Amino acid sequence: EAQVTQNPRYLITVTGKKLTVTCSQNMNHEYMSWYRQDPGLGLRQIYYSMNVEVTDKGDVPEGYKVSRKEKRNFPLILESPSPNQTSLYFCASSTLAGTDAYGYTFGSGTRLTVV
Amino acid sequence: AQSVTQLDSQVPVFEEAPVELRCNYSSSVSVYLFWYVQYPNQGLQLLLKYLSGSTLVKGINGFEAEFNKSQTSFHLRKPSVHISDTAEYFCASEGSYIPTFGRGTSLIVHP
């Protein structure tokens, strides 16, 4: 089944403790992206990647890091989480060519709470 | 710069009634337009997309949307809604691989 897999689904952590949220897709998509979803603000893009070793900042990159060493994986790293990073996070991927171009496949989300 | 405005934050409707969720976009370049649905505790799922061609786009679950360039709109419609259509709906535009999402419209279907 074509899918984007995020782990974990739920995470409670303490301020300053480094964490990684993993994201993997099995569709050979070139484009991957991370979003955070907050009430009243919709989805805001954190980082995106056009392909392996190519990443760029989205609208709200402060406090986050990403890497794209393999095409299928795009982990989100919070080096020193703070309470304002408490949010619902989504990973998404898409292809940039062919009839299925554009339009994202989203993961199921990771609900992060930083206390 | 692109922007997407969803004109209603919440739309209540009775089951089997028609519904329209409104979306306006602004962009100085050609854009692709999308509607996504988010059911409770789930990720977003693509409903339909407009890339080019016919301005009336049909999607999954009986939804359709019409691209109107002169009014810069991409409204989502369904002729008869079901309880199961209760969800959050997001309009999005994309140009140069950078997507912009609206803030979402909560569709609430009452029995």
Short mmCIF file of N, CA and C in Angstrom, two decimals, chain A residues 18-22 34 46-47 61 63-67 69 74-81 85:
data_model
loop_
_atom_site.label_atom_id
_atom_site.label_comp_id
_atom_site.label_asym_id
_atom_site.label_seq_id
_atom_site.Cartn_x
_atom_site.Cartn_y
_atom_site.Cartn_z
N LYS A 18 16.42 16.57 23.14
CA LYS A 18 16.43 16.36 21.69
C LYS A 18 15.53 15.21 21.28
N LEU A 19 14.81 15.41 20.19
CA LEU A 19 13.96 14.34 19.69
C LEU A 19 13.94 14.33 18.17
N THR A 20 13.60 13.17 17.63
CA THR A 20 13.48 12.99 16.18
C THR A 20 12.14 12.35 15.86
N VAL A 21 11.44 12.92 14.90
CA VAL A 21 10.22 12.31 14.37
C VAL A 21 10.57 11.75 13.00
N THR A 22 10.32 10.48 12.81
CA THR A 22 10.70 9.87 11.54
C THR A 22 9.57 9.93 10.53
N TRP A 34 7.51 18.83 5.69
CA TRP A 34 6.98 18.77 7.05
C TRP A 34 6.10 19.99 7.29
N ILE A 46 7.25 23.70 7.47
CA ILE A 46 8.46 23.85 8.28
C ILE A 46 9.70 23.78 7.39
N TYR A 47 9.85 22.65 6.71
CA TYR A 47 10.94 22.42 5.78
C TYR A 47 10.41 21.57 4.63
N PRO A 61 10.71 27.63 10.03
CA PRO A 61 11.79 26.66 10.23
C PRO A 61 12.52 26.77 11.57
N GLY A 63 13.98 26.44 15.03
CA GLY A 63 13.90 25.40 16.05
C GLY A 63 13.85 23.99 15.50
N TYR A 64 13.90 23.84 14.18
CA TYR A 64 13.80 22.53 13.55
C TYR A 64 14.98 22.30 12.63
N LYS A 65 15.31 21.03 12.44
CA LYS A 65 16.29 20.61 11.45
C LYS A 65 15.73 19.42 10.70
N VAL A 66 16.21 19.24 9.47
CA VAL A 66 15.82 18.07 8.68
C VAL A 66 17.05 17.55 7.96
N SER A 67 16.93 16.33 7.43
CA SER A 67 17.97 15.79 6.56
C SER A 67 17.30 14.89 5.53
N LYS A 69 19.00 12.08 3.48
CA LYS A 69 20.13 11.25 3.04
C LYS A 69 19.68 10.14 2.10
N PHE A 74 12.75 11.23 5.60
CA PHE A 74 12.87 12.68 5.80
C PHE A 74 12.58 12.98 7.28
N PRO A 75 13.53 12.73 8.17
CA PRO A 75 13.29 12.93 9.60
C PRO A 75 13.26 14.41 9.99
N LEU A 76 12.46 14.70 10.98
CA LEU A 76 12.36 16.05 11.57
C LEU A 76 13.03 16.01 12.93
N ILE A 77 13.99 16.91 13.15
CA ILE A 77 14.77 16.91 14.37
C ILE A 77 14.51 18.20 15.15
N LEU A 78 14.20 18.03 16.43
CA LEU A 78 14.08 19.17 17.33
C LEU A 78 15.24 19.07 18.30
N GLU A 79 16.25 19.92 18.12
CA GLU A 79 17.47 19.83 18.93
C GLU A 79 17.20 20.19 20.38
N SER A 80 16.39 21.20 20.62
CA SER A 80 16.09 21.65 21.97
C SER A 80 14.63 22.10 22.01
N PRO A 81 13.73 21.14 22.14
CA PRO A 81 12.30 21.48 22.04
C PRO A 81 11.86 22.47 23.12
N GLN A 85 6.58 24.57 20.61
CA GLN A 85 6.62 23.58 19.54
C GLN A 85 5.61 22.45 19.77
#
